[in-house]
Each structure stands twice: as C-alpha cells, then as structure tokens.
mmCIF file of C-alpha atoms in Angstrom:
data_model
loop_
_atom_site.group_PDB
_atom_site.id
_atom_site.type_symbol
_atom_site.label_atom_id
_atom_site.label_comp_id
_atom_site.label_asym_id
_atom_site.label_seq_id
_atom_site.Cartn_x
_atom_site.Cartn_y
_atom_site.Cartn_z
ATOM 1 C CA LEU Y 1 -1.110 -14.786 8.468
ATOM 2 C CA ALA Y 2 0.059 -14.845 5.088
ATOM 3 C CA LYS Y 3 3.789 -13.323 4.816
ATOM 4 C CA THR Y 4 5.648 -12.326 1.834
ATOM 5 C CA THR Y 5 9.418 -12.621 1.468
ATOM 6 C CA GLN Y 6 11.376 -10.574 -1.249
ATOM 7 C CA PRO Y 7 15.044 -9.843 -1.788
ATOM 8 C CA ILE Y 8 16.091 -6.799 -0.096
ATOM 9 C CA SER Y 9 17.633 -5.189 -2.968
ATOM 10 C CA MET Y 10 18.668 -5.560 -6.686
ATOM 11 C CA ASP Y 11 20.829 -4.073 -9.170
ATOM 12 C CA SER Y 12 20.370 -4.034 -13.039
ATOM 13 C CA TYR Y 13 21.653 -2.119 -15.975
ATOM 14 C CA GLU Y 14 19.495 -0.149 -18.436
ATOM 15 C CA GLY Y 15 18.115 -2.296 -21.205
ATOM 16 C CA GLN Y 16 18.104 -5.423 -19.133
ATOM 17 C CA GLU Y 17 15.209 -7.538 -18.023
ATOM 18 C CA VAL Y 18 14.578 -7.618 -14.431
ATOM 19 C CA ASN Y 19 12.898 -10.424 -12.528
ATOM 20 C CA ILE Y 20 11.774 -9.777 -8.830
ATOM 21 C CA THR Y 21 10.507 -12.942 -7.062
ATOM 22 C CA CYS Y 22 8.071 -12.778 -3.970
ATOM 23 C CA SER Y 23 7.276 -15.885 -1.912
ATOM 24 C CA HIS Y 24 3.823 -16.127 -0.317
ATOM 25 C CA ASN Y 25 3.755 -19.744 1.105
ATOM 26 C CA ASN Y 26 0.405 -19.302 2.996
ATOM 27 C CA ILE Y 27 -1.480 -17.364 0.354
ATOM 28 C CA ALA Y 28 -5.380 -17.944 0.777
ATOM 29 C CA THR Y 29 -7.840 -19.226 -2.093
ATOM 30 C CA ASN Y 30 -9.519 -15.888 -2.515
ATOM 31 C CA ASP Y 31 -6.283 -13.775 -2.458
ATOM 32 C CA TYR Y 32 -4.979 -11.633 -5.380
ATOM 33 C CA ILE Y 33 -1.072 -10.952 -5.864
ATOM 34 C CA THR Y 34 -0.579 -7.346 -6.273
ATOM 35 C CA TRP Y 35 2.845 -5.445 -7.137
ATOM 36 C CA TYR Y 36 3.489 -1.727 -6.580
ATOM 37 C CA GLN Y 37 6.251 0.635 -7.191
ATOM 38 C CA GLN Y 38 7.213 3.421 -5.003
ATOM 39 C CA PHE Y 39 9.563 6.368 -5.789
ATOM 40 C CA PRO Y 40 10.985 8.479 -2.913
ATOM 41 C CA SER Y 41 8.535 10.967 -1.615
ATOM 42 C CA GLN Y 42 5.593 9.621 -3.397
ATOM 43 C CA GLY Y 43 2.885 7.035 -2.493
ATOM 44 C CA PRO Y 44 2.903 3.591 -4.042
ATOM 45 C CA ARG Y 45 1.782 3.068 -7.465
ATOM 46 C CA PHE Y 46 -0.101 -0.106 -8.636
ATOM 47 C CA ILE Y 47 1.715 -1.964 -11.237
ATOM 48 C CA ILE Y 48 0.101 -5.333 -11.788
ATOM 49 C CA GLN Y 49 -2.217 -7.674 -10.295
ATOM 50 C CA GLY Y 50 -3.112 -11.202 -10.949
ATOM 51 C CA TYR Y 51 -4.620 -14.762 -9.418
ATOM 52 C CA LYS Y 52 -2.853 -17.328 -11.444
ATOM 53 C CA THR Y 53 -0.904 -18.132 -14.472
ATOM 54 C CA LYS Y 54 0.367 -15.047 -16.417
ATOM 55 C CA VAL Y 55 -0.834 -11.519 -16.347
ATOM 56 C CA THR Y 56 0.908 -8.703 -18.800
ATOM 57 C CA ASN Y 57 0.030 -4.946 -19.100
ATOM 58 C CA GLU Y 58 1.965 -2.170 -20.743
ATOM 59 C CA VAL Y 59 4.492 -1.949 -17.874
ATOM 60 C CA ALA Y 60 5.426 -5.377 -16.569
ATOM 61 C CA SER Y 61 4.505 -9.056 -16.599
ATOM 62 C CA LEU Y 62 3.510 -11.246 -13.532
ATOM 63 C CA PHE Y 63 4.097 -15.011 -13.497
ATOM 64 C CA ILE Y 64 2.369 -16.998 -11.010
ATOM 65 C CA PRO Y 65 2.941 -20.899 -10.808
ATOM 66 C CA ALA Y 66 0.165 -23.267 -10.159
ATOM 67 C CA ASP Y 67 0.423 -23.580 -6.614
ATOM 68 C CA ARG Y 68 0.580 -19.870 -6.367
ATOM 69 C CA LYS Y 69 3.064 -19.924 -3.214
ATOM 70 C CA SER Y 70 5.328 -17.473 -5.218
ATOM 71 C CA SER Y 71 5.083 -14.767 -8.083
ATOM 72 C CA THR Y 72 7.752 -13.190 -10.115
ATOM 73 C CA LEU Y 73 7.315 -9.641 -11.547
ATOM 74 C CA SER Y 74 9.114 -9.075 -14.728
ATOM 75 C CA LEU Y 75 10.265 -5.756 -15.967
ATOM 76 C CA PRO Y 76 11.327 -5.765 -19.478
ATOM 77 C CA ARG Y 77 14.248 -3.439 -20.656
ATOM 78 C CA VAL Y 78 14.526 -1.475 -17.560
ATOM 79 C CA SER Y 79 15.527 2.339 -17.527
ATOM 80 C CA LEU Y 80 17.030 4.399 -14.881
ATOM 81 C CA SER Y 81 13.534 5.694 -14.107
ATOM 82 C CA ASP Y 82 12.625 2.161 -13.105
ATOM 83 C CA THR Y 83 14.940 2.744 -9.876
ATOM 84 C CA ALA Y 84 12.397 2.351 -7.000
ATOM 85 C CA VAL Y 85 11.246 0.022 -4.295
ATOM 86 C CA TYR Y 86 8.910 -2.553 -5.468
ATOM 87 C CA TYR Y 87 6.418 -4.270 -3.071
ATOM 88 C CA CYS Y 88 4.621 -7.620 -3.408
ATOM 89 C CA LEU Y 89 1.299 -7.698 -1.651
ATOM 90 C CA VAL Y 90 -0.983 -10.482 -0.757
ATOM 91 C CA GLY Y 91 -4.213 -10.274 1.078
ATOM 92 C CA ASP Y 92 -4.701 -12.160 4.244
ATOM 93 C CA THR Y 93 -7.893 -13.676 5.397
ATOM 94 C CA MET Y 94 -7.951 -13.535 9.065
ATOM 95 C CA ARG Y 95 -10.004 -15.919 11.271
ATOM 96 C CA THR Y 96 -12.773 -13.414 11.856
ATOM 97 C CA GLY Y 97 -13.171 -12.795 8.167
ATOM 98 C CA ARG Y 98 -11.347 -9.702 8.072
ATOM 99 C CA ARG Y 99 -8.540 -8.962 5.625
ATOM 100 C CA ALA Y 100 -5.492 -7.391 6.066
ATOM 101 C CA LEU Y 101 -3.097 -5.574 3.840
ATOM 102 C CA THR Y 102 0.546 -6.269 4.692
ATOM 103 C CA PHE Y 103 3.359 -4.429 2.691
ATOM 104 C CA GLY Y 104 6.589 -6.076 3.298
ATOM 105 C CA SER Y 105 9.704 -4.291 3.279
ATOM 106 C CA GLY Y 106 9.890 -4.389 -0.504
ATOM 107 C CA THR Y 107 12.941 -5.035 -2.880
ATOM 108 C CA ARG Y 108 14.956 -1.886 -3.720
ATOM 109 C CA LEU Y 109 15.674 -2.076 -7.540
ATOM 110 C CA GLN Y 110 18.860 0.190 -8.623
ATOM 111 C CA VAL Y 111 19.129 0.585 -12.363
ATOM 112 C CA GLN Y 112 22.509 1.749 -13.424
ATOM 113 C CA PRO Y 113 23.533 3.275 -17.014
ATOM 114 C CA ASP Z 1 -9.640 12.358 -13.650
ATOM 115 C CA ALA Z 2 -8.273 13.560 -10.353
ATOM 116 C CA GLY Z 3 -6.440 11.032 -8.259
ATOM 117 C CA VAL Z 4 -6.776 10.648 -4.557
ATOM 118 C CA ILE Z 5 -6.599 14.006 -2.676
ATOM 119 C CA GLN Z 6 -5.101 14.491 0.568
ATOM 120 C CA SER Z 7 -4.764 17.585 2.847
ATOM 121 C CA PRO Z 8 -2.471 18.972 4.095
ATOM 122 C CA ARG Z 9 0.411 18.029 2.340
ATOM 123 C CA HIS Z 10 2.861 18.966 5.190
ATOM 124 C CA GLU Z 11 1.774 19.542 9.146
ATOM 125 C CA VAL Z 12 4.270 20.586 11.673
ATOM 126 C CA THR Z 13 2.721 20.521 15.234
ATOM 127 C CA GLU Z 14 3.625 20.492 18.764
ATOM 128 C CA MET Z 15 3.272 17.602 21.002
ATOM 129 C CA GLY Z 16 -0.179 17.260 22.615
ATOM 130 C CA GLN Z 17 -1.964 18.993 19.812
ATOM 131 C CA GLU Z 18 -4.794 17.519 17.828
ATOM 132 C CA VAL Z 19 -4.088 16.579 14.040
ATOM 133 C CA THR Z 20 -6.539 15.932 11.615
ATOM 134 C CA LEU Z 21 -5.480 14.515 8.175
ATOM 135 C CA ARG Z 22 -8.059 14.622 5.249
ATOM 136 C CA CYS Z 23 -8.794 12.444 2.247
ATOM 137 C CA LYS Z 24 -10.946 12.404 -0.818
ATOM 138 C CA PRO Z 25 -10.811 9.147 -2.629
ATOM 139 C CA ILE Z 26 -11.400 8.646 -6.204
ATOM 140 C CA SER Z 27 -15.062 8.751 -7.088
ATOM 141 C CA GLY Z 28 -16.599 5.191 -7.605
ATOM 142 C CA HIS Z 29 -13.987 3.470 -5.249
ATOM 143 C CA ASN Z 30 -15.676 1.693 -2.526
ATOM 144 C CA SER Z 31 -12.714 1.112 -0.217
ATOM 145 C CA LEU Z 32 -10.279 3.434 1.373
ATOM 146 C CA PHE Z 33 -7.250 2.731 3.300
ATOM 147 C CA TRP Z 34 -5.056 4.716 5.550
ATOM 148 C CA TYR Z 35 -1.217 3.992 5.967
ATOM 149 C CA ARG Z 36 1.600 5.239 7.798
ATOM 150 C CA GLN Z 37 5.135 4.995 6.453
ATOM 151 C CA THR Z 38 8.549 5.407 8.379
ATOM 152 C CA MET Z 39 11.998 4.577 7.852
ATOM 153 C CA MET Z 40 11.812 2.140 10.779
ATOM 154 C CA ARG Z 41 8.582 0.405 10.348
ATOM 155 C CA GLY Z 42 8.001 0.644 6.681
ATOM 156 C CA LEU Z 43 4.445 0.954 5.192
ATOM 157 C CA GLU Z 44 1.862 0.013 7.570
ATOM 158 C CA LEU Z 45 -2.132 -0.295 7.110
ATOM 159 C CA LEU Z 46 -3.880 1.444 9.826
ATOM 160 C CA ILE Z 47 -7.457 1.178 8.865
ATOM 161 C CA TYR Z 48 -9.554 0.314 6.030
ATOM 162 C CA PHE Z 49 -13.127 1.014 5.159
ATOM 163 C CA ASN Z 50 -15.493 -0.563 2.712
ATOM 164 C CA ASN Z 51 -18.604 1.279 1.671
ATOM 165 C CA ASN Z 52 -17.951 3.763 4.481
ATOM 166 C CA VAL Z 53 -17.816 0.953 7.072
ATOM 167 C CA PRO Z 54 -14.450 0.442 8.812
ATOM 168 C CA ILE Z 55 -13.527 -3.243 8.195
ATOM 169 C CA ASP Z 56 -10.160 -3.677 9.817
ATOM 170 C CA ASP Z 57 -8.688 -1.302 12.361
ATOM 171 C CA SER Z 58 -6.480 -3.645 13.926
ATOM 172 C CA GLY Z 59 -3.396 -1.458 12.535
ATOM 173 C CA MET Z 60 -4.561 1.685 14.580
ATOM 174 C CA PRO Z 61 -1.716 2.168 17.177
ATOM 175 C CA GLU Z 62 -3.811 3.125 19.963
ATOM 176 C CA ASP Z 63 -6.807 5.333 21.299
ATOM 177 C CA ARG Z 64 -5.143 8.561 20.230
ATOM 178 C CA PHE Z 65 -5.978 7.471 16.664
ATOM 179 C CA SER Z 66 -9.238 7.496 15.199
ATOM 180 C CA ALA Z 67 -10.618 7.575 11.534
ATOM 181 C CA LYS Z 68 -14.141 8.227 10.130
ATOM 182 C CA MET Z 69 -15.533 8.093 6.720
ATOM 183 C CA PRO Z 70 -18.857 10.062 7.060
ATOM 184 C CA ASN Z 71 -19.638 9.489 3.142
ATOM 185 C CA ALA Z 72 -18.354 8.092 0.040
ATOM 186 C CA SER Z 73 -16.014 10.931 -0.835
ATOM 187 C CA PHE Z 74 -14.466 11.963 2.245
ATOM 188 C CA SER Z 75 -12.504 10.443 5.180
ATOM 189 C CA THR Z 76 -10.492 11.970 8.218
ATOM 190 C CA LEU Z 77 -7.694 10.384 10.397
ATOM 191 C CA LYS Z 78 -7.250 12.238 13.602
ATOM 192 C CA ILE Z 79 -4.405 11.956 16.197
ATOM 193 C CA GLN Z 80 -5.375 13.413 19.615
ATOM 194 C CA PRO Z 81 -3.135 14.231 21.301
ATOM 195 C CA SER Z 82 -0.080 13.966 18.950
ATOM 196 C CA GLU Z 83 3.251 12.757 20.055
ATOM 197 C CA PRO Z 84 6.549 12.886 18.485
ATOM 198 C CA ARG Z 85 6.553 9.152 17.648
ATOM 199 C CA ASP Z 86 3.608 9.916 15.370
ATOM 200 C CA SER Z 87 5.991 11.707 12.855
ATOM 201 C CA ALA Z 88 5.622 9.884 9.511
ATOM 202 C CA VAL Z 89 4.132 10.225 6.273
ATOM 203 C CA TYR Z 90 0.428 9.229 6.094
ATOM 204 C CA PHE Z 91 -1.011 7.898 2.972
ATOM 205 C CA CYS Z 92 -4.637 7.643 1.968
ATOM 206 C CA ALA Z 93 -5.645 5.133 -0.784
ATOM 207 C CA SER Z 94 -8.661 4.154 -2.450
ATOM 208 C CA GLY Z 95 -9.697 1.139 -4.508
ATOM 209 C CA LYS Z 96 -12.574 -1.251 -5.629
ATOM 210 C CA GLY Z 97 -12.291 -3.423 -2.537
ATOM 211 C CA ALA Z 98 -14.654 -6.381 -2.206
ATOM 212 C CA GLN Z 99 -16.131 -7.776 -5.301
ATOM 213 C CA ILE Z 100 -18.326 -10.697 -6.045
ATOM 214 C CA SER Z 101 -16.061 -13.423 -4.911
ATOM 215 C CA LYS Z 102 -12.608 -12.038 -4.347
ATOM 216 C CA PHE Z 103 -10.875 -8.986 -2.777
ATOM 217 C CA SER Z 104 -9.054 -6.722 -5.108
ATOM 218 C CA TYR Z 105 -6.192 -4.987 -3.690
ATOM 219 C CA GLU Z 106 -5.708 -2.760 -6.739
ATOM 220 C CA GLN Z 107 -5.223 0.712 -4.724
ATOM 221 C CA TYR Z 108 -4.666 4.292 -5.742
ATOM 222 C CA PHE Z 109 -2.441 6.169 -3.396
ATOM 223 C CA GLY Z 110 -2.565 9.836 -2.633
ATOM 224 C CA PRO Z 111 0.612 12.012 -2.235
ATOM 225 C CA GLY Z 112 0.735 11.572 1.405
ATOM 226 C CA THR Z 113 0.769 14.152 4.453
ATOM 227 C CA ARG Z 114 4.319 14.336 6.005
ATOM 228 C CA LEU Z 115 3.560 15.084 9.685
ATOM 229 C CA THR Z 116 6.226 16.339 11.914
ATOM 230 C CA VAL Z 117 5.427 16.434 15.763
ATOM 231 C CA THR Z 118 7.849 18.371 17.818
#
C-alpha cells in the first residue's frame, strides 16, 4: 500500500513562503496527489491536486518531480490564518482493484507574527 | 451552493444505544466518503461509495457499523450498539470520484458530527 511521510510539524513567520514535502515512494500510475488543510473543529478542506509537474491555484502551488515519489506544497506569504494541519493524500490501488484513501498524520504548521 | 450537510452536529448517547448519522452530499458528486477522526487514530476512512454502490468498506471497524446510500442525495452511517470507544468526530465527504482513466480524490467535507458515547 502506498504510504505518505510528512514532517510532523513546521514553524514559520507571517509573510514567509512555506514548503511542505510529502514522500510517497509507492505511488501508483493512476494516482493523483492531493493536499488538504484542516483547522480545529472543522473538516479538511481541499487545497490542490496534481498528477505531475507543477500545479498552481489562488491558494498554493504543488510541485511534483518526474518520478512522482514526492511532492511539495508551497504556500506563498503565509499569514496567521494559515496555521492548520496539512495532509498529503495519495490514492492506493489495492490488489482487488479497490482504492483506499489514507490520510497520514499530517503536518502541523504554526505561523507566528 | 450548499456544501455537504451532516446531521446531527452533536450526538450524546449511552452505551448500547443505536446511533444514526446522516449526510447529504453535494449535488452532482458521484462519490461519498465516511471518515472518523480521533486524537489517537487521526482521520480514518470508514467506507466509500461510488454511484451509490459501496466500493471499499475495509475501514469499517466491525459489524456494529453499517452504512447505506439509498440514493445519490442521502447516506447514513449507523452504529448499533454504540460503545464508548466509538466517540469521535464523524465526517462525510463527497467528490467526483472515478473518472475516465484516473480516480480524483478531490473531496468536500461536511462539518462533522461529534459523537459522544457514555
């Protein structure tokens, strides 16, 4: 089964760029890489999704190297409101053809003034 | 547009009672997911449906848990009988699911149901 590895926590200051890297060595050919953000007492919120190279939206950028064994979520100029847990999600293809969705432990980002 | 709707938002019940959690997915989404979140175990996928059909229920803890999706706009997660260790926040999410050649994991989560079993 594909497994993701992320740093447990990161600290930053307002206005800085934050890069969170996720390792997923066993990613399958047809899998997407998806990142979510979760604030306390709320459900996770979709941030960005990609398959290869680079994806950018109004919130973040996602960098995926050619081998797809890792991905980096980049948050430009973070603010205090970006303090949250960030999850990297990679779909599994199980032997039976079923797919599982596994949220790892996430990265707790703390942004300070 | 309304997001994913879950009810109730909070549920307190006694051990042994039946608990039913409800979810209305976003219109047009063809996949629905039930998750459970606790401090100890994090966010766990319990079951997911595609086009109202259960696809992967390997995360359902035991026979006390059951989930149904009778139509595209409604799903339930039932626990019978409930136990204190079932206390958690239960999230429902919906998404576009299986597409032509790839599976999209873009999901939209509801606000969750906080279940406390005493």
